[in-house]
Short mmCIF file of C-alpha atoms in Angstrom, two decimals:
data_model
loop_
_atom_site.label_atom_id
_atom_site.label_comp_id
_atom_site.label_asym_id
_atom_site.label_seq_id
_atom_site.Cartn_x
_atom_site.Cartn_y
_atom_site.Cartn_z
CA MET A 1 -0.02 0.02 0.04
CA SER A 2 1.05 3.54 -0.40
CA LEU A 3 -0.53 7.05 -0.03
CA THR A 4 -1.63 7.14 -3.66
CA SER A 5 -3.42 3.48 -3.33
CA PHE A 6 -4.81 4.59 -0.14
CA LEU A 7 -6.45 7.75 -1.53
CA ARG A 8 -8.28 5.77 -4.42
CA ILE A 9 -10.24 3.84 -1.85
CA LYS A 10 -13.85 5.03 -2.24
CA GLU A 11 -14.23 5.52 1.49
CA VAL A 12 -11.10 7.77 1.82
CA ARG A 13 -11.97 9.64 -1.37
CA GLU A 14 -15.21 10.51 -0.05
CA ALA A 15 -13.89 11.41 3.34
CA PHE A 16 -11.40 13.80 1.82
CA ALA A 17 -14.00 15.44 -0.27
CA SER A 18 -16.15 15.98 2.85
CA GLU A 19 -13.38 17.31 5.01
CA PHE A 20 -11.24 19.51 2.64
CA GLU A 21 -13.06 21.50 -0.07
CA LYS A 22 -10.89 21.94 -2.92
CA PRO A 23 -10.47 25.75 -3.97
CA LYS A 24 -12.35 26.55 -7.25
CA LEU A 25 -9.83 28.27 -9.50
CA LYS A 26 -8.98 28.01 -13.37
CA LEU A 27 -5.44 28.17 -14.24
CA ASP A 28 -5.14 29.81 -17.63
CA TRP A 29 -1.18 29.47 -17.76
CA LYS A 30 0.24 28.29 -21.23
CA ILE A 31 2.61 25.75 -21.60
CA LYS A 32 6.34 26.64 -21.97
CA VAL A 33 7.88 23.12 -22.54
CA PRO A 34 5.56 20.87 -24.53
CA PRO A 35 6.76 17.20 -24.39
CA GLY A 36 9.36 16.14 -27.00
CA THR A 37 8.28 12.51 -26.74
CA THR A 38 5.68 10.36 -25.33
CA ASN A 39 7.87 9.09 -22.31
CA TYR A 40 5.70 11.04 -20.11
CA SER A 41 6.16 9.20 -16.77
CA LEU A 42 9.83 8.64 -17.25
CA VAL A 43 10.84 12.26 -18.06
CA GLY A 44 8.41 13.23 -15.12
CA THR A 45 10.49 10.87 -12.61
CA ALA A 46 13.65 12.35 -14.30
CA PHE A 47 12.69 15.68 -13.47
CA ASP A 48 11.96 15.03 -9.94
CA TYR A 49 15.59 13.72 -9.81
CA LEU A 50 16.94 16.83 -11.67
CA MET A 51 14.90 19.24 -9.19
CA ARG A 52 16.56 17.42 -6.62
CA PHE A 53 20.11 17.96 -7.96
CA TYR A 54 19.24 21.75 -8.69
CA LEU A 55 17.84 22.30 -5.14
CA GLU A 56 20.84 20.71 -3.41
CA ARG A 57 22.95 23.11 -5.49
CA LEU A 58 20.72 26.12 -4.79
CA ASN A 59 20.40 25.60 -1.01
CA PRO A 60 23.57 24.09 0.37
CA PHE A 61 21.83 22.94 3.72
CA ALA A 62 19.25 20.80 1.92
CA VAL A 63 18.58 17.44 3.35
CA THR A 64 18.03 14.73 1.10
CA GLU A 65 16.84 11.00 1.48
CA PRO A 66 18.38 8.03 -0.42
CA TRP A 67 17.46 7.75 -4.25
CA THR A 68 14.90 5.26 -5.26
CA CYS A 69 17.07 4.06 -7.85
CA GLU A 70 19.62 2.85 -4.91
CA ARG A 71 16.84 0.81 -3.47
CA ALA A 72 16.00 -0.60 -6.95
CA VAL A 73 19.53 -1.94 -6.92
CA GLU A 74 18.96 -3.56 -3.55
CA VAL A 75 16.09 -5.46 -4.69
CA LEU A 76 17.84 -6.58 -7.98
CA ASN A 77 20.79 -7.91 -5.92
CA LEU A 78 18.32 -9.98 -3.94
CA GLY A 79 17.66 -11.92 -7.25
CA LEU A 80 21.16 -13.17 -7.41
CA LYS A 81 20.13 -15.54 -4.54
CA ASP A 82 17.96 -18.33 -4.04
CA LEU A 83 14.63 -17.75 -2.33
CA SER A 84 15.77 -20.18 0.34
CA GLU A 85 18.66 -17.74 1.13
CA LEU A 86 16.39 -14.81 2.03
CA LYS A 87 15.76 -14.83 5.74
CA GLU A 88 14.04 -11.49 6.27
CA LEU A 89 10.47 -10.80 5.55
CA GLU A 90 11.47 -7.41 4.02
CA GLU A 91 13.50 -9.45 1.57
CA ILE A 92 10.89 -12.16 0.87
CA LYS A 93 8.24 -9.61 0.08
CA TRP A 94 10.18 -8.48 -2.87
CA TRP A 95 10.50 -12.01 -4.47
CA GLY A 96 7.43 -11.49 -6.72
CA VAL A 97 8.88 -8.28 -7.93
CA ILE A 98 12.24 -10.10 -8.96
CA THR A 99 10.29 -12.91 -10.79
CA GLY A 100 8.44 -10.70 -12.61
CA ILE A 101 11.55 -8.72 -13.66
CA LYS A 102 13.12 -11.96 -14.82
CA SER A 103 10.13 -12.73 -16.90
CA GLN A 104 10.68 -9.53 -18.77
CA LEU A 105 14.41 -9.83 -19.63
CA GLY A 106 13.24 -11.12 -23.06
CA GLN A 107 12.52 -7.82 -24.35
CA THR A 108 16.02 -6.90 -23.68
CA LYS A 109 19.45 -8.20 -24.56
CA LEU A 110 20.28 -8.76 -21.02
CA ASP A 111 20.57 -11.68 -18.80
CA TYR A 112 19.73 -10.97 -15.21
CA PRO A 113 23.52 -10.80 -13.78
CA LYS A 114 24.11 -8.08 -16.61
CA LEU A 115 21.01 -6.12 -15.68
CA VAL A 116 22.13 -5.98 -11.92
CA ASP A 117 25.60 -4.82 -13.30
CA MET A 118 23.94 -2.16 -15.46
CA ALA A 119 21.84 -0.94 -12.36
CA GLU A 120 24.82 -0.73 -10.03
CA ASN A 121 26.93 1.24 -12.97
CA ILE A 122 24.19 3.73 -13.49
CA VAL A 123 23.88 4.35 -9.69
CA LYS A 124 27.66 4.62 -9.45
CA GLU A 125 27.95 7.00 -12.54
CA ALA A 126 24.89 8.89 -10.91
CA LYS A 127 26.77 9.76 -7.84
CA ILE A 128 29.87 11.07 -9.64
CA ARG A 129 27.64 13.26 -11.95
CA HIS A 130 25.53 14.43 -8.93
CA SER A 131 28.68 15.40 -7.04
CA GLN A 132 30.41 17.17 -9.89
CA TYR A 133 26.95 19.26 -10.55
CA VAL A 134 26.16 20.22 -6.98
CA LYS A 135 29.88 21.43 -6.42
CA SER A 136 30.16 23.38 -9.86
CA GLY A 137 26.68 24.20 -10.83
CA HIS A 138 27.40 23.26 -14.56
CA MET A 139 24.65 21.44 -16.01
CA THR A 140 25.70 19.15 -18.65
CA ASN A 141 23.89 16.64 -21.05
CA GLU A 142 25.64 13.73 -19.14
CA VAL A 143 23.79 14.80 -16.06
CA ILE A 144 20.69 15.02 -17.51
CA LYS A 145 21.08 11.66 -19.26
CA THR A 146 22.08 10.19 -15.75
CA VAL A 147 18.72 11.34 -14.11
CA ILE A 148 16.93 9.62 -17.06
CA LEU A 149 18.87 6.35 -16.48
CA MET A 150 17.95 6.90 -12.63
CA SER A 151 14.39 7.00 -13.48
CA GLN A 152 14.51 3.80 -15.52
CA LEU A 153 15.51 2.10 -12.37
CA ASP A 154 12.70 3.65 -10.22
CA LEU A 155 10.17 1.87 -12.47
CA ILE A 156 11.61 -1.41 -11.03
CA PHE A 157 10.93 -0.51 -7.26
CA ARG A 158 7.95 1.49 -7.82
CA GLY A 159 6.09 -0.67 -10.22
CA GLY A 160 8.03 -4.00 -10.91
CA TYR A 161 8.56 -2.98 -14.43
CA LEU A 162 11.49 -3.19 -16.63
CA TYR A 163 11.93 -0.32 -19.04
CA ARG A 164 12.17 -1.87 -22.37
CA ASN A 165 15.15 0.26 -23.70
CA ILE A 166 16.80 0.37 -20.14
CA GLY A 167 20.26 1.93 -20.51
CA LYS A 168 19.19 3.81 -23.71
CA VAL A 169 18.30 7.59 -23.69
CA ASP A 170 16.27 9.63 -26.15
CA LYS A 171 18.04 13.12 -27.06
CA ARG A 172 14.73 14.77 -27.13
CA ASP A 173 13.90 13.98 -23.65
CA ILE A 174 17.56 15.63 -22.59
CA GLN A 175 16.62 18.79 -24.26
CA ASP A 176 13.00 18.42 -22.66
CA LEU A 177 14.57 18.29 -19.32
CA LYS A 178 17.09 21.11 -19.90
CA SER A 179 14.25 23.13 -21.13
CA MET A 180 12.16 22.51 -17.98
CA LEU A 181 15.37 23.43 -15.75
CA SER A 182 15.74 26.71 -17.34
CA ILE A 183 12.20 28.11 -16.37
CA ILE A 184 12.40 27.12 -12.81
CA PRO A 185 11.41 30.23 -10.74
CA LYS A 186 14.41 30.41 -8.45
CA ASN A 187 12.74 32.67 -5.92
CA ILE A 188 10.00 29.91 -5.13
CA PHE A 189 12.67 27.44 -4.15
CA THR A 190 15.43 29.61 -2.48
CA ALA A 191 14.98 28.48 1.19
CA LYS A 192 15.75 30.61 4.03
CA SER A 193 16.50 27.70 6.65
CA ILE A 194 14.68 24.57 5.59
CA CYS A 195 14.85 22.45 2.46
CA LEU A 196 13.81 18.79 2.48
CA LEU A 197 14.09 16.67 -0.51
CA ASN A 198 11.81 13.71 -0.70
CA PRO A 199 11.32 13.66 3.05
CA THR A 200 9.18 10.76 4.86
CA PHE A 201 6.91 11.12 7.64
CA GLY A 202 8.29 8.84 10.35
CA GLU A 203 5.76 6.61 11.89
CA ALA A 204 2.93 7.85 9.33
CA THR A 205 4.91 6.60 6.36
CA ARG A 206 5.08 3.21 7.95
CA LEU A 207 1.63 3.43 8.71
CA ILE A 208 0.67 3.95 4.96
CA GLY A 209 3.09 1.38 3.66
CA GLY A 210 5.15 4.20 1.91
CA ALA A 211 5.03 7.86 1.28
CA ASP A 212 7.24 10.95 0.58
CA ALA A 213 6.62 14.40 -0.38
CA ASP A 214 8.61 15.98 -3.10
CA ILE A 215 9.99 19.29 -1.50
CA VAL A 216 9.46 21.06 1.80
CA ILE A 217 10.66 24.72 1.72
CA ASP A 218 10.70 26.48 4.93
CA ASN A 219 6.92 26.47 5.68
CA ARG A 220 5.54 25.11 2.41
CA ILE A 221 4.97 21.30 1.03
CA ILE A 222 5.36 21.52 -2.83
CA ASP A 223 4.58 18.66 -5.03
CA ILE A 224 5.86 18.41 -8.52
CA LYS A 225 3.85 17.87 -11.70
CA THR A 226 5.21 17.44 -14.96
CA VAL A 227 2.05 17.28 -16.95
CA LYS A 228 0.87 18.61 -20.27
CA LYS A 229 -2.42 20.31 -18.84
CA CYS A 230 -2.18 22.79 -15.92
CA GLU A 231 -5.32 22.18 -13.52
CA ILE A 232 -5.84 21.12 -9.96
CA ARG A 233 -7.48 17.71 -10.01
CA ARG A 234 -9.06 16.41 -7.08
CA ASP A 235 -6.71 13.27 -6.74
CA ASN A 236 -3.65 15.67 -6.99
CA PHE A 237 -5.27 17.88 -4.28
CA ASN A 238 -6.01 14.81 -2.07
CA GLU A 239 -2.38 13.67 -2.51
CA ILE A 240 -0.75 17.26 -1.30
CA VAL A 241 -3.47 17.24 1.56
CA GLY A 242 -2.54 13.72 2.53
CA TYR A 243 1.32 14.71 2.68
CA TYR A 244 0.08 17.35 5.27
CA ILE A 245 -2.01 15.04 7.19
CA LEU A 246 1.06 12.65 7.43
CA GLY A 247 3.14 15.12 8.45
CA ARG A 248 0.97 16.12 11.21
CA ILE A 249 0.64 12.60 12.34
CA GLY A 250 4.49 11.66 12.07
CA GLY A 251 6.22 14.74 11.57
CA ILE A 252 8.35 15.64 8.42
CA GLY A 253 11.53 14.10 7.80
CA GLU A 254 13.14 10.88 9.52
CA ASN A 255 16.38 12.69 10.84
CA HIS A 256 15.57 16.41 10.38
CA ARG A 257 12.02 16.68 11.83
CA VAL A 258 9.86 19.66 10.94
CA ASP A 259 6.48 20.13 12.83
CA ALA A 260 4.01 20.16 10.11
CA SER A 261 1.78 22.31 12.29
CA ASP A 262 4.25 25.18 11.17
CA ILE A 263 3.40 24.40 7.56
CA GLU A 264 1.45 27.42 6.07
CA GLU A 265 1.26 26.56 2.49
CA ILE A 266 0.89 23.47 0.49
CA GLY A 267 0.65 23.39 -3.44
CA LEU A 268 1.94 22.01 -6.82
CA TYR A 269 4.61 23.22 -9.16
CA PHE A 270 3.73 22.60 -12.70
CA SER A 271 7.19 22.16 -14.42
CA ARG A 272 6.14 22.40 -17.88
CA PHE A 273 4.72 25.85 -17.09
CA GLY A 274 7.52 27.17 -14.71
CA LYS A 275 4.47 28.05 -12.36
CA CYS A 276 3.67 27.21 -8.72
CA CYS A 277 0.23 27.13 -7.37
CA LEU A 278 -0.01 27.50 -3.48
CA PHE A 279 -2.91 27.09 -1.00
CA ASN A 280 -3.03 28.73 2.43
CA VAL A 281 -3.47 26.01 4.93
CA ASP A 282 -5.90 27.74 7.09
CA THR A 283 -8.20 27.99 4.10
CA ILE A 284 -8.19 24.25 3.69
CA ILE A 285 -7.76 22.72 7.23
CA ASN A 286 -10.46 23.15 9.73
CA GLN A 287 -8.48 23.26 12.97
CA ASP A 288 -11.66 22.33 15.09
CA THR A 289 -12.12 18.87 13.24
CA ILE A 290 -8.48 18.06 12.12
CA SER A 291 -7.69 16.02 15.03
CA ALA A 292 -10.70 13.80 14.63
CA PHE A 293 -10.01 13.35 10.89
CA MET A 294 -6.22 12.36 11.75
CA ASP A 295 -7.73 9.64 14.11
CA TRP A 296 -10.00 8.29 11.54
CA PHE A 297 -7.14 8.31 9.05
CA LYS A 298 -4.82 6.27 11.18
CA ASN A 299 -7.61 3.70 12.11
CA ARG A 300 -8.48 3.44 8.39
CA ALA A 301 -5.00 3.08 7.31
CA GLN A 302 -4.31 0.22 9.82
CA ALA A 303 -7.43 -1.45 8.92
CA GLU A 304 -6.38 -1.34 5.47
CA PHE A 305 -2.98 -2.52 5.79
CA LYS A 306 -4.00 -5.65 7.86
CA ILE A 307 -6.38 -6.37 5.10
CA LEU A 308 -3.41 -6.28 2.46
CA MET A 309 -1.35 -8.36 4.86
CA ILE A 310 -3.93 -11.12 4.96
CA LYS A 311 -4.10 -11.27 1.23
#
């Protein structure tokens, strides 16, 4: 389970719709960077990584969590063992994903050990490119190529999907990402004292089976949307409110805690438009009822997680 899947449950959707009124507004911003290919999801994930790199350079005190692609490599390495060698429940639960990845190898020219080697090399190279960029601020095509390869590995961890052309990069996607990087509004993302990148929510993340926000800048939670249409959809609104709720329950950040009650704005950054839409928390959250809602949220999540464990 994850926050996204939890929010898809009919009862949960209805509860969010009842408790949190979505502001009525129409965004008439015009797209500045149309997609260059149909690799929409891949480019979106790659931009998330690129944004992390950029913000680490912009805000030297930024705190970042481990990359998802690193976790993908850990999972792939488990597949070099026999199932009988896996002792921890946390390892065993990934066996279905590993089996699925192995079944998809036929669409590539790789065998499993070569796939693991490729994944390890991608992460190794990414750490070098990342370090070079954060130190120099010099964005190159090689850095952008690296984040695309990283996003290919994310598909393994997040969805058990092996990218058909893993290890290959479309030059149009590189240009796409470079263009989106060029329109980031620096003033929105320059932090005064707090910059958390992909922070989790302590016990609340474990409660929901996995959740991390994109960015926390001072008193703002911002989610990145690399989409063609600029609109505030109900599911996107629920997601950003969900991060706020998780933060109120478990705090924001594992080792660098931020009290979510200090968060004043939540919103969405539309990377193809270079625009950020922010909502004042006080206009969305009813402080008289939020405690009761959080209790319901915790109980409903615990019940759902038990159901999934039984299955």
